[in-house]
mmCIF file of C-alpha atoms in Angstrom:
data_model
loop_
_atom_site.group_PDB
_atom_site.id
_atom_site.type_symbol
_atom_site.label_atom_id
_atom_site.label_comp_id
_atom_site.label_asym_id
_atom_site.label_seq_id
_atom_site.Cartn_x
_atom_site.Cartn_y
_atom_site.Cartn_z
ATOM 1 C CA MET A 1 45.267 36.672 21.625
ATOM 2 C CA ILE A 2 42.168 36.949 23.797
ATOM 3 C CA LEU A 3 39.671 34.150 24.323
ATOM 4 C CA ARG A 4 36.194 35.179 25.441
ATOM 5 C CA PRO A 5 32.747 33.541 25.648
ATOM 6 C CA LEU A 6 30.430 34.001 22.679
ATOM 7 C CA ARG A 7 27.642 36.462 23.434
ATOM 8 C CA ASP A 8 24.028 36.151 22.384
ATOM 9 C CA THR A 9 24.229 39.140 20.019
ATOM 10 C CA GLU A 10 23.929 39.698 16.291
ATOM 11 C CA GLU A 11 27.479 41.061 16.266
ATOM 12 C CA ASP A 12 28.971 37.880 17.716
ATOM 13 C CA ALA A 13 26.766 35.631 15.587
ATOM 14 C CA GLU A 14 27.963 37.473 12.492
ATOM 15 C CA ALA A 15 31.588 37.193 13.636
ATOM 16 C CA VAL A 16 31.240 33.405 13.902
ATOM 17 C CA GLY A 17 29.863 33.279 10.358
ATOM 18 C CA VAL A 18 32.666 35.426 8.963
ATOM 19 C CA VAL A 19 35.341 33.273 10.615
ATOM 20 C CA ALA A 20 33.733 30.029 9.453
ATOM 21 C CA ALA A 21 33.279 31.294 5.893
ATOM 22 C CA ALA A 22 36.909 32.394 5.679
ATOM 23 C CA ALA A 23 38.233 29.202 7.280
ATOM 24 C CA PHE A 24 36.204 26.725 5.245
ATOM 25 C CA GLY A 25 35.407 28.716 2.132
ATOM 26 C CA ALA A 26 32.140 30.585 1.587
ATOM 27 C CA PRO A 27 29.464 29.501 1.027
ATOM 28 C CA HIS A 28 30.454 25.982 2.121
ATOM 29 C CA ALA A 29 30.680 27.077 5.762
ATOM 30 C CA LEU A 30 27.002 27.963 5.772
ATOM 31 C CA GLY A 31 25.874 24.758 4.148
ATOM 32 C CA GLY A 32 25.647 25.878 0.542
ATOM 33 C CA ALA A 33 27.167 24.509 -2.633
ATOM 34 C CA PRO A 34 30.536 25.917 -3.756
ATOM 35 C CA GLY A 35 30.297 28.691 -6.318
ATOM 36 C CA THR A 36 26.739 29.721 -5.457
ATOM 37 C CA PRO A 37 25.684 32.907 -3.634
ATOM 38 C CA GLU A 38 24.240 32.474 -0.163
ATOM 39 C CA PRO A 39 20.553 33.409 0.202
ATOM 40 C CA PRO A 40 20.024 35.974 2.981
ATOM 41 C CA GLU A 41 17.583 33.644 4.741
ATOM 42 C CA ARG A 42 20.259 30.945 5.064
ATOM 43 C CA ILE A 43 22.735 33.414 6.545
ATOM 44 C CA ALA A 44 20.045 34.565 8.998
ATOM 45 C CA ARG A 45 19.321 30.933 9.895
ATOM 46 C CA TYR A 46 22.899 30.164 10.838
ATOM 47 C CA ARG A 47 23.212 33.365 12.842
ATOM 48 C CA SER A 48 20.089 32.332 14.730
ATOM 49 C CA ILE A 49 21.659 28.930 15.450
ATOM 50 C CA ASN A 50 24.865 30.610 16.665
ATOM 51 C CA ARG A 51 22.850 32.746 19.073
ATOM 52 C CA HIS A 52 20.895 29.695 20.244
ATOM 53 C CA LEU A 53 24.130 27.904 21.133
ATOM 54 C CA ALA A 54 25.445 31.004 22.909
ATOM 55 C CA ARG A 55 22.282 31.038 25.047
ATOM 56 C CA THR A 56 22.160 27.345 25.893
ATOM 57 C CA ASP A 57 25.911 26.773 26.349
ATOM 58 C CA PRO A 58 27.648 30.009 27.387
ATOM 59 C CA GLY A 59 30.483 27.958 28.854
ATOM 60 C CA GLY A 60 31.045 26.010 25.650
ATOM 61 C CA CYS A 61 31.019 28.709 22.952
ATOM 62 C CA TRP A 62 34.117 30.845 22.423
ATOM 63 C CA LEU A 63 35.606 33.522 20.185
ATOM 64 C CA ALA A 64 39.342 34.135 19.785
ATOM 65 C CA LEU A 65 40.355 37.755 19.124
ATOM 66 C CA ASP A 66 43.693 39.117 17.985
ATOM 67 C CA ASP A 67 45.389 42.083 19.655
ATOM 68 C CA ALA A 68 43.281 44.478 17.579
ATOM 69 C CA GLY A 69 40.046 42.820 18.727
ATOM 70 C CA THR A 70 39.358 41.140 15.386
ATOM 71 C CA PRO A 71 37.807 37.647 15.591
ATOM 72 C CA VAL A 72 40.272 35.023 14.298
ATOM 73 C CA GLY A 73 38.762 31.778 15.562
ATOM 74 C CA THR A 74 35.723 30.193 17.141
ATOM 75 C CA ALA A 75 34.623 26.982 18.840
ATOM 76 C CA LEU A 76 30.991 26.210 19.644
ATOM 77 C CA SER A 77 30.139 23.189 21.788
ATOM 78 C CA THR A 78 27.064 21.799 23.511
ATOM 79 C CA ARG A 79 26.335 19.640 26.525
ATOM 80 C CA ARG A 80 23.118 17.612 26.463
ATOM 81 C CA GLU A 81 22.431 15.049 29.213
ATOM 82 C CA GLY A 82 25.941 13.649 29.371
ATOM 83 C CA THR A 83 26.626 13.928 25.633
ATOM 84 C CA TRP A 84 29.051 16.654 24.550
ATOM 85 C CA GLY A 85 29.254 17.842 20.952
ATOM 86 C CA LEU A 86 31.510 20.194 19.000
ATOM 87 C CA ALA A 87 29.171 22.164 16.745
ATOM 88 C CA LEU A 88 31.794 24.351 15.058
ATOM 89 C CA PHE A 89 35.576 24.741 15.147
ATOM 90 C CA ALA A 90 37.224 27.254 12.826
ATOM 91 C CA VAL A 91 40.387 29.359 12.731
ATOM 92 C CA LEU A 92 41.289 31.938 10.112
ATOM 93 C CA PRO A 93 44.139 30.783 7.824
ATOM 94 C CA GLN A 94 46.419 33.635 8.908
ATOM 95 C CA ALA A 95 45.984 32.682 12.575
ATOM 96 C CA GLN A 96 46.657 28.967 12.156
ATOM 97 C CA GLY A 97 49.847 27.489 13.575
ATOM 98 C CA ARG A 98 49.902 29.962 16.481
ATOM 99 C CA GLY A 99 48.103 27.915 19.109
ATOM 100 C CA VAL A 100 44.712 29.591 18.562
ATOM 101 C CA GLY A 101 42.977 26.346 17.625
ATOM 102 C CA ARG A 102 44.581 24.470 20.503
ATOM 103 C CA GLU A 103 43.282 26.971 23.070
ATOM 104 C CA LEU A 104 39.819 27.110 21.520
ATOM 105 C CA LEU A 105 39.484 23.325 21.454
ATOM 106 C CA ALA A 106 40.736 23.056 25.030
ATOM 107 C CA ALA A 107 38.091 25.550 26.195
ATOM 108 C CA ALA A 108 35.339 23.694 24.350
ATOM 109 C CA LEU A 109 36.486 20.306 25.701
ATOM 110 C CA LEU A 110 36.484 21.707 29.229
ATOM 111 C CA HIS A 111 32.768 22.387 28.810
ATOM 112 C CA GLY A 112 32.253 18.641 28.368
ATOM 113 C CA ARG A 113 34.611 17.446 31.105
ATOM 114 C CA ALA A 114 31.783 15.726 33.032
ATOM 115 C CA CYS A 115 30.229 14.108 29.954
ATOM 116 C CA LEU A 116 30.583 10.378 29.347
ATOM 117 C CA ARG A 117 30.109 10.688 25.583
ATOM 118 C CA GLY A 118 31.405 13.023 22.897
ATOM 119 C CA ILE A 119 30.687 13.533 19.203
ATOM 120 C CA ILE A 120 32.229 15.689 16.462
ATOM 121 C CA CYS A 121 31.326 15.810 12.772
ATOM 122 C CA GLY A 122 34.783 16.628 11.443
ATOM 123 C CA SER A 123 35.982 17.801 8.070
ATOM 124 C CA ARG A 124 38.789 16.264 6.000
ATOM 125 C CA ASP A 125 41.291 18.762 7.454
ATOM 126 C CA PRO A 126 44.188 16.555 8.644
ATOM 127 C CA ARG A 127 45.179 19.007 11.394
ATOM 128 C CA ALA A 128 41.693 18.997 12.892
ATOM 129 C CA ALA A 129 41.491 15.211 12.623
ATOM 130 C CA ALA A 130 44.818 14.893 14.456
ATOM 131 C CA ALA A 131 43.622 17.248 17.195
ATOM 132 C CA TYR A 132 40.449 15.221 17.705
ATOM 133 C CA ARG A 133 42.409 11.970 17.866
ATOM 134 C CA GLN A 134 44.822 13.461 20.406
ATOM 135 C CA ALA A 135 41.769 14.462 22.463
ATOM 136 C CA GLY A 136 40.787 10.797 22.674
ATOM 137 C CA PHE A 137 38.216 10.546 19.892
ATOM 138 C CA THR A 138 37.898 7.560 17.559
ATOM 139 C CA LEU A 139 37.769 8.726 13.929
ATOM 140 C CA HIS A 140 35.107 6.977 11.847
ATOM 141 C CA PRO A 141 35.465 7.792 8.119
ATOM 142 C CA ALA A 142 32.278 9.413 6.858
ATOM 143 C CA MET A 143 30.395 9.519 3.559
ATOM 144 C CA ARG A 144 28.083 12.036 1.941
ATOM 145 C CA LEU A 145 25.170 11.580 -0.456
ATOM 146 C CA ARG A 146 24.430 14.471 -2.781
ATOM 147 C CA GLY A 147 22.542 15.214 -5.980
ATOM 148 C CA PRO A 148 19.076 15.558 -7.498
ATOM 149 C CA VAL A 149 16.542 13.024 -6.266
ATOM 150 C CA ASP A 150 15.205 10.691 -8.946
ATOM 151 C CA LYS A 151 11.772 10.277 -7.397
ATOM 152 C CA ALA A 152 10.693 7.789 -10.066
ATOM 153 C CA ARG A 153 13.379 5.370 -8.847
ATOM 154 C CA LEU A 154 12.588 5.764 -5.161
ATOM 155 C CA ALA A 155 9.883 3.483 -3.792
ATOM 156 C CA ALA A 156 7.229 5.053 -1.605
ATOM 157 C CA PRO A 157 7.699 4.806 2.187
ATOM 158 C CA ASP A 158 6.530 1.457 3.588
ATOM 159 C CA GLY A 159 4.221 3.153 6.082
ATOM 160 C CA ALA A 160 2.820 6.430 7.337
ATOM 161 C CA VAL A 161 5.047 9.462 7.895
ATOM 162 C CA HIS A 162 3.522 12.637 9.315
ATOM 163 C CA GLU A 163 4.620 16.241 9.630
ATOM 164 C CA GLY A 164 5.734 16.847 13.187
ATOM 165 C CA SER A 165 5.526 19.766 15.589
ATOM 166 C CA ALA A 166 6.571 20.843 19.081
ATOM 167 C CA LYS A 167 4.093 18.329 20.540
ATOM 168 C CA HIS A 168 6.520 15.556 19.501
ATOM 169 C CA ARG A 169 9.320 16.927 21.675
ATOM 170 C CA ASP A 170 9.052 14.209 24.368
ATOM 171 C CA MET A 171 9.045 11.453 21.750
ATOM 172 C CA MET A 172 12.101 12.908 20.010
ATOM 173 C CA ASP A 173 13.994 13.299 23.278
ATOM 174 C CA SER A 174 13.239 9.656 24.065
ATOM 175 C CA VAL A 175 14.578 8.509 20.685
ATOM 176 C CA ASP A 176 17.657 10.705 21.193
ATOM 177 C CA ARG A 177 18.425 9.032 24.500
ATOM 178 C CA ARG A 178 18.094 5.610 22.944
ATOM 179 C CA THR A 179 20.322 6.339 19.941
ATOM 180 C CA ARG A 180 22.936 8.856 21.167
ATOM 181 C CA GLY A 181 22.660 8.676 24.955
ATOM 182 C CA GLY A 182 21.283 12.180 25.488
ATOM 183 C CA ALA A 183 18.251 14.186 24.420
ATOM 184 C CA HIS A 184 18.697 17.249 22.216
ATOM 185 C CA GLY A 185 16.264 19.111 24.470
ATOM 186 C CA PRO A 186 16.166 22.829 23.565
ATOM 187 C CA ASP A 187 17.819 22.159 20.207
ATOM 188 C CA HIS A 188 14.519 20.804 18.917
ATOM 189 C CA GLU A 189 12.928 24.218 19.433
ATOM 190 C CA GLU A 190 15.586 25.840 17.268
ATOM 191 C CA LEU A 191 15.468 23.113 14.622
ATOM 192 C CA LEU A 192 11.692 23.512 14.344
ATOM 193 C CA ARG A 193 12.180 27.183 13.555
ATOM 194 C CA HIS A 194 14.174 26.429 10.417
ATOM 195 C CA TYR A 195 13.348 22.983 9.047
ATOM 196 C CA THR A 196 10.444 20.678 8.253
ATOM 197 C CA LEU A 197 9.984 17.906 10.817
ATOM 198 C CA LEU A 198 8.746 14.482 9.715
ATOM 199 C CA VAL A 199 7.882 11.863 12.333
ATOM 200 C CA VAL A 200 6.850 8.241 12.773
ATOM 201 C CA ASP A 201 5.229 7.248 16.064
ATOM 202 C CA ASP A 202 3.206 4.030 16.103
ATOM 203 C CA LEU A 203 3.219 0.489 17.496
ATOM 204 C CA ALA A 204 6.281 -0.377 15.389
ATOM 205 C CA GLY A 205 8.381 2.306 17.067
ATOM 206 C CA SER A 206 9.202 5.968 16.594
ATOM 207 C CA GLY A 207 11.609 8.339 14.940
ATOM 208 C CA TYR A 208 12.036 11.719 13.321
ATOM 209 C CA VAL A 209 13.944 13.584 10.644
ATOM 210 C CA TYR A 210 14.547 17.286 9.978
ATOM 211 C CA VAL A 211 14.797 18.277 6.324
ATOM 212 C CA ASP A 212 15.082 21.584 4.486
ATOM 213 C CA ALA A 213 12.110 20.646 2.327
ATOM 214 C CA ALA A 214 11.382 24.220 1.268
ATOM 215 C CA ASN A 215 14.819 24.934 -0.196
ATOM 216 C CA ASP A 216 17.422 22.299 -0.986
ATOM 217 C CA GLY A 217 16.228 18.980 0.416
ATOM 218 C CA ARG A 218 19.164 18.634 2.775
ATOM 219 C CA VAL A 219 18.660 16.199 5.654
ATOM 220 C CA HIS A 220 19.893 17.728 8.906
ATOM 221 C CA LEU A 221 19.210 15.174 11.648
ATOM 222 C CA LEU A 222 17.579 11.734 11.769
ATOM 223 C CA ALA A 223 16.997 9.296 14.623
ATOM 224 C CA ALA A 224 14.778 6.217 14.883
ATOM 225 C CA THR A 225 14.238 3.126 17.013
ATOM 226 C CA SER A 226 14.817 0.753 14.084
ATOM 227 C CA ARG A 227 16.499 0.688 10.670
ATOM 228 C CA ARG A 228 13.147 0.025 9.018
ATOM 229 C CA LEU A 229 11.668 3.232 10.424
ATOM 230 C CA ALA A 230 14.870 5.145 9.661
ATOM 231 C CA LYS A 231 14.663 4.067 6.006
ATOM 232 C CA ARG A 232 11.015 5.112 5.918
ATOM 233 C CA LEU A 233 11.863 8.548 7.299
ATOM 234 C CA LEU A 234 14.822 9.117 4.977
ATOM 235 C CA THR A 235 12.762 8.039 1.971
ATOM 236 C CA ALA A 236 10.030 10.511 2.907
ATOM 237 C CA ALA A 237 12.602 13.257 3.456
ATOM 238 C CA LEU A 238 14.174 12.748 0.017
ATOM 239 C CA LEU A 239 10.761 12.629 -1.656
ATOM 240 C CA SER A 240 9.949 15.985 -0.029
ATOM 241 C CA ALA A 241 12.890 17.686 -1.797
ATOM 242 C CA PRO A 242 11.822 20.440 -4.218
ATOM 243 C CA GLU A 243 11.755 19.421 -7.874
ATOM 244 C CA GLY A 244 15.141 20.043 -9.461
ATOM 245 C CA ALA A 245 16.860 20.689 -6.142
ATOM 246 C CA GLY A 246 19.861 18.644 -5.065
ATOM 247 C CA ALA A 247 19.334 16.777 -1.813
ATOM 248 C CA GLU A 248 22.190 16.088 0.602
ATOM 249 C CA VAL A 249 22.773 13.646 3.452
ATOM 250 C CA ARG A 250 26.021 14.060 5.411
ATOM 251 C CA ASN A 251 27.918 12.312 8.199
ATOM 252 C CA LEU A 252 27.190 8.702 7.257
ATOM 253 C CA THR A 253 29.461 6.052 8.743
ATOM 254 C CA ALA A 254 29.650 2.407 7.629
ATOM 255 C CA GLU A 255 27.027 1.574 10.254
ATOM 256 C CA GLN A 256 24.488 3.618 8.312
ATOM 257 C CA GLU A 257 24.381 1.368 5.228
ATOM 258 C CA TRP A 258 20.583 1.530 5.331
ATOM 259 C CA ALA A 259 20.894 5.254 4.541
ATOM 260 C CA VAL A 260 23.455 4.641 1.796
ATOM 261 C CA ASP A 261 21.062 2.163 0.173
ATOM 262 C CA VAL A 262 18.186 4.666 0.218
ATOM 263 C CA GLY A 263 20.380 7.417 -1.223
ATOM 264 C CA LEU A 264 21.751 5.252 -4.010
ATOM 265 C CA ALA A 265 18.234 4.104 -4.881
ATOM 266 C CA ALA A 266 17.299 7.781 -5.208
ATOM 267 C CA GLY A 267 20.174 8.385 -7.649
ATOM 268 C CA LEU A 268 22.370 10.381 -5.242
ATOM 269 C CA GLU A 269 26.161 10.371 -5.605
ATOM 270 C CA LEU A 270 28.193 8.820 -2.778
ATOM 271 C CA THR A 271 31.552 10.375 -1.810
ATOM 272 C CA ASN A 272 33.991 10.387 1.121
ATOM 273 C CA ALA A 273 33.602 13.396 3.398
ATOM 274 C CA GLY A 274 35.529 13.762 6.641
ATOM 275 C CA TYR A 275 34.953 11.888 9.889
ATOM 276 C CA VAL A 276 32.399 11.268 12.583
ATOM 277 C CA CYS A 277 34.553 11.440 15.716
ATOM 278 C CA LEU A 278 33.287 9.678 18.834
ATOM 279 C CA ARG A 279 34.457 9.291 22.409
ATOM 280 C CA GLY A 280 32.857 6.959 24.931
ATOM 281 C CA MET A 281 30.329 5.645 22.430
ATOM 282 C CA ARG A 282 29.927 3.560 19.307
ATOM 283 C CA PRO A 283 28.456 5.094 16.141
ATOM 284 C CA PRO A 284 24.778 5.711 16.973
ATOM 285 C CA ASN A 285 22.522 3.581 14.793
ATOM 286 C CA PRO A 286 20.113 4.201 13.194
ATOM 287 C CA TYR A 287 21.113 7.829 13.428
ATOM 288 C CA ILE A 288 22.374 10.591 11.128
ATOM 289 C CA PRO A 289 23.994 13.408 13.140
ATOM 290 C CA SER A 290 23.691 17.074 12.305
ATOM 291 C CA GLY A 291 26.915 18.991 11.837
ATOM 292 C CA MET A 292 25.908 21.661 14.391
ATOM 293 C CA PHE A 293 23.342 19.890 16.579
ATOM 294 C CA LEU A 294 25.120 16.483 16.533
#
């Protein structure tokens, strides 16, 4: 087996997608619902994100190749102002049990060796959960909200929410530092390319949320300076979901009960879904991490 850094190329970005789809089950690996075909634009979006991570963190993004040069595993990690995150960790089924995952995770963890904090949005895979625990992470059971939004049941936001843009970058970085200990920095540029940004920034505080308002209503990342503003943002995000589309909010720990309450009020179904794994930090609150941008 050969381990090499991920390159900022379409070929490598596609290889990451193929490995993830095979490891987790297409189209789940790309964020879609099981049993539905993946739209080309969603595939292109995730390849763009893979290339973004390869550019910003060349020391944290890796591909594992077998002796024939075929990709069999990948690990993508980021380092943002002292906060390390594991964006993706996948190994093909036929390569599991051979030490591929162990070497990939070790390489990704090395990228964050100087970071005080670490975060992983883990699946329910018991082997991955064990590996994260052995690496010193605390496993916080996570929940997921999913389903069509019943907008008639959801009260209007209790204040103004505006569509955001790149001009809100400094505000968002400030909220990031307050909630998770490190700004997302260049990740905001990539997120703005793919998702709708909603923001609150007034005397009561500030916050933001990214939502796929044009397609499926999935919430990808939310941070705010108070629970009240976080509830306002999540309410606005769910109300922006296309009619008939099923919204989704992932990676909710018990500390995010404010989000659970909003989702249940909107008629979403609550289920168990993996872990939010943390090292050197308590669950950020009010904060909903993104699976890839954390």
